Coordinates of C-alpha atoms in Angstrom, one line a residue:
M80 CA -19.1 5.1 -2.7
G81 CA -17.1 8.3 -1.8
N82 CA -14.0 9.6 -3.6
C83 CA -11.2 8.2 -1.4
F84 CA -10.0 4.6 -1.2
S85 CA -7.4 5.4 1.5
A86 CA -5.1 8.3 2.3
G87 CA -2.8 6.1 4.5
L88 CA -1.8 7.2 8.0
D89 CA -3.3 10.2 9.8
L90 CA -0.8 12.9 9.5
K91 CA -2.6 14.9 12.2
A92 CA -2.2 12.3 14.8
L93 CA 1.2 10.7 13.8
P94 CA 3.6 13.5 14.8
T95 CA 2.0 13.5 18.3
Y96 CA 3.0 9.9 19.1
D97 CA 5.7 9.2 21.6
R98 CA 8.5 6.7 21.1
A99 CA 6.4 3.7 22.3
Q100 CA 3.4 4.7 20.2
Q101 CA 5.6 5.1 17.2
Q102 CA 7.1 1.7 17.6
A103 CA 3.8 0.1 18.3
M104 CA 2.4 1.8 15.1
V105 CA 5.2 0.7 12.8
M106 CA 4.9 -2.9 13.9
Q107 CA 1.1 -2.9 13.4
V108 CA 1.8 -1.4 9.8
N109 CA 4.0 -4.4 9.3
R110 CA 1.4 -6.8 10.5
L111 CA -1.5 -5.3 8.5
F112 CA 0.4 -5.2 5.2
G113 CA 2.1 -8.6 5.8
G114 CA -1.2 -10.3 6.8
L115 CA -2.9 -8.9 3.7
Y116 CA -0.1 -9.7 1.3
G117 CA 0.3 -13.3 2.6
L118 CA -3.5 -14.1 2.9
P119 CA -3.8 -17.4 1.4
L120 CA -7.1 -16.4 -0.2
P121 CA -7.9 -14.1 -3.3
T122 CA -8.0 -10.4 -2.5
I123 CA -9.5 -7.9 -4.8
A124 CA -8.9 -4.1 -4.5
A125 CA -11.7 -1.9 -5.8
V126 CA -10.2 1.4 -5.8
N127 CA -13.0 4.2 -6.0
G128 CA -10.9 7.2 -5.5
H129 CA -7.7 8.7 -4.0
A130 CA -5.1 6.1 -2.8
I131 CA -2.1 7.9 -1.2
A132 CA 0.9 6.5 0.6
G133 CA -0.4 3.6 2.7
G134 CA -3.5 3.4 0.5
V135 CA -1.3 2.5 -2.6
I136 CA 0.5 -0.1 -0.4
L137 CA -3.0 -1.6 0.5
T138 CA -3.8 -1.7 -3.3
L139 CA -0.5 -3.3 -4.1
A140 CA -1.0 -5.9 -1.4
C141 CA -4.1 -7.2 -3.1
D142 CA -3.9 -10.0 -5.8
Y143 CA -6.1 -8.1 -8.4
R144 CA -6.5 -4.4 -8.5
I145 CA -9.3 -2.6 -10.3
G146 CA -9.6 1.2 -10.4
A147 CA -12.6 3.4 -11.2
E148 CA -12.2 5.7 -14.1
G149 CA -12.1 9.3 -12.9
D150 CA -10.2 12.4 -11.7
Y151 CA -8.3 11.1 -8.6
K152 CA -4.7 10.4 -7.7
L153 CA -2.5 7.5 -6.7
G154 CA 0.9 8.0 -5.2
L155 CA 3.5 7.1 -2.7
A156 CA 3.9 10.3 -0.8
E157 CA 6.1 9.1 1.9
A158 CA 9.1 11.1 0.9
H159 CA 7.0 14.2 0.5
V160 CA 5.7 14.0 4.1
G161 CA 8.8 12.8 5.5
V162 CA 7.7 9.3 6.6
P163 CA 10.2 6.5 6.0
F164 CA 8.8 3.2 4.6
P165 CA 8.4 0.2 7.1
V166 CA 9.9 -3.1 6.0
A167 CA 6.5 -4.5 4.8
A168 CA 5.6 -1.5 2.7
M169 CA 9.0 -1.4 0.9
A170 CA 9.0 -5.1 0.5
I171 CA 5.6 -5.0 -1.2
V172 CA 6.6 -2.1 -3.5
Q173 CA 9.7 -3.8 -4.6
S174 CA 7.8 -7.1 -5.2
E175 CA 4.9 -5.7 -7.0
L176 CA 6.3 -3.0 -9.2
S177 CA 9.1 -3.0 -11.8
H178 CA 12.3 -1.4 -10.6
P179 CA 11.9 1.8 -12.7
V180 CA 8.3 2.3 -11.6
A181 CA 9.1 1.8 -8.0
R182 CA 12.1 4.0 -8.2
T183 CA 10.2 6.9 -9.6
M184 CA 7.1 6.6 -7.4
V185 CA 9.2 6.2 -4.1
L186 CA 11.8 8.9 -4.9
T187 CA 9.7 11.5 -6.6
A188 CA 6.5 11.1 -4.5
R189 CA 4.6 12.2 -7.4
N190 CA 0.9 11.3 -7.9
S191 CA -0.5 9.7 -10.9
S192 CA -3.8 9.4 -12.6
P193 CA -5.8 6.2 -12.7
R194 CA -4.9 5.7 -16.4
E195 CA -1.1 6.3 -15.6
S196 CA -1.4 3.9 -12.7
L197 CA -2.8 1.3 -15.0
S198 CA 0.2 1.7 -17.4
M199 CA 2.6 1.5 -14.4
G200 CA 1.1 -1.8 -13.1
V201 CA -0.3 -0.3 -10.0
L202 CA -3.8 -1.1 -11.2
D203 CA -4.8 -4.1 -13.4
E204 CA -7.9 -2.7 -15.0
L205 CA -10.1 0.4 -15.1
Q206 CA -13.9 0.4 -15.0
P207 CA -16.6 3.1 -15.1
P208 CA -17.4 4.0 -11.4
E209 CA -20.9 2.3 -11.6
L210 CA -19.2 -1.0 -12.8
L211 CA -16.3 -1.0 -10.2
L212 CA -17.9 -3.1 -7.5
P213 CA -19.8 -5.4 -9.9
R214 CA -16.6 -6.1 -11.7
A215 CA -14.6 -6.5 -8.4
I216 CA -17.3 -9.1 -7.2
E217 CA -17.1 -10.9 -10.6
V218 CA -13.2 -11.3 -10.4
A219 CA -13.5 -12.3 -6.8
Q220 CA -16.0 -15.0 -7.7
E221 CA -13.7 -16.2 -10.5
M222 CA -10.7 -16.4 -8.2
A223 CA -12.6 -17.8 -5.3
A224 CA -13.5 -20.8 -7.5
L225 CA -9.9 -21.8 -7.9
P226 CA -8.6 -24.6 -5.6
H227 CA -8.0 -23.0 -2.2
S228 CA -5.0 -25.0 -1.0
V229 CA -3.2 -24.8 -4.3
Y230 CA -3.9 -21.1 -4.6
G231 CA -2.4 -20.3 -1.2
R232 CA 0.7 -22.3 -1.9
I233 CA 1.2 -20.7 -5.3
K234 CA 0.7 -17.2 -3.9
R235 CA 3.3 -17.9 -1.1
D236 CA 5.8 -19.2 -3.7
L237 CA 5.2 -16.0 -5.8
R238 CA 5.7 -13.6 -2.8
G239 CA 8.0 -15.8 -0.8
A240 CA 10.9 -13.4 -0.6
A241 CA 8.9 -10.4 0.3
L242 CA 6.9 -12.3 2.8
S243 CA 10.1 -13.7 4.4
R244 CA 11.4 -10.1 4.8
I245 CA 8.2 -9.0 6.4
E246 CA 8.0 -12.0 8.8
D247 CA 11.5 -11.5 9.9
A248 CA 10.8 -7.8 10.6
I249 CA 7.9 -8.8 12.7
S250 CA 9.2 -12.0 14.5
N251 CA 12.8 -10.7 15.1
R252 CA 11.9 -6.9 15.4
R253 CA 14.3 -6.3 12.4
E254 CA 12.7 -3.1 11.6
P255 CA 15.1 -0.2 11.2
M256 CA 12.2 2.3 11.8
L257 CA 12.0 1.1 15.5
E258 CA 15.0 3.2 16.3
S259 CA 13.7 6.5 14.8
W260 CA 10.7 6.4 12.6
L261 CA 9.5 9.9 13.0
S262 CA 11.8 12.9 13.4
S263 CA 11.5 16.6 13.8
E264 CA 11.8 16.7 9.9
T265 CA 8.9 14.4 9.7
R266 CA 6.8 16.6 11.9
A267 CA 7.6 19.8 9.9
A268 CA 6.9 17.9 6.5
S269 CA 3.6 16.5 7.7
A270 CA 2.5 19.8 9.1
E271 CA 3.4 21.5 5.7
A272 CA 1.4 18.8 3.8
L273 CA -1.6 19.5 5.9
R274 CA -1.3 23.2 5.6
R275 CA -1.3 23.0 1.8
K276 CA -4.2 20.6 1.9
D277 CA -6.4 23.0 3.9

């Protein structure tokens, strides 16, 4: 199963993008997160290992989030690596997490253990690694048995404010990051993060 759920964007490739590539990337990020968050069907995250930056956003965009017990980290590292949050990512964080949790995760860029992530509401439950996928399938089957049209409508009502922000950013290009998503500071921070990782 591996030891990484998702580490988010590729920090080696990202700083090499020109302005047009940056703009395309930020809009694709909004479409990806917005599409998953608004999908009118149940979505289950089975987090088997490290979930960093965009990996946490993918987790939060799912309807139910199960993590494996183990020694791995979850965190919103954007401030650490100098990458601002696109509209969709921030809208999901603000919608899914309590204000104190969102504030500390976003502004400190600290990583948390699975148990800490459970207590913060990033995860809904923990399971032994060997039970992670069976449990995720069980929850998916339970939720898939709910009436589809009603489920989609309820989900839209629950997430309406965040989804409207995301859709506006996509449809009307109201995405501040289109002006200057990546800076020289981003490139330096990303390079330093990669250096420490090696």
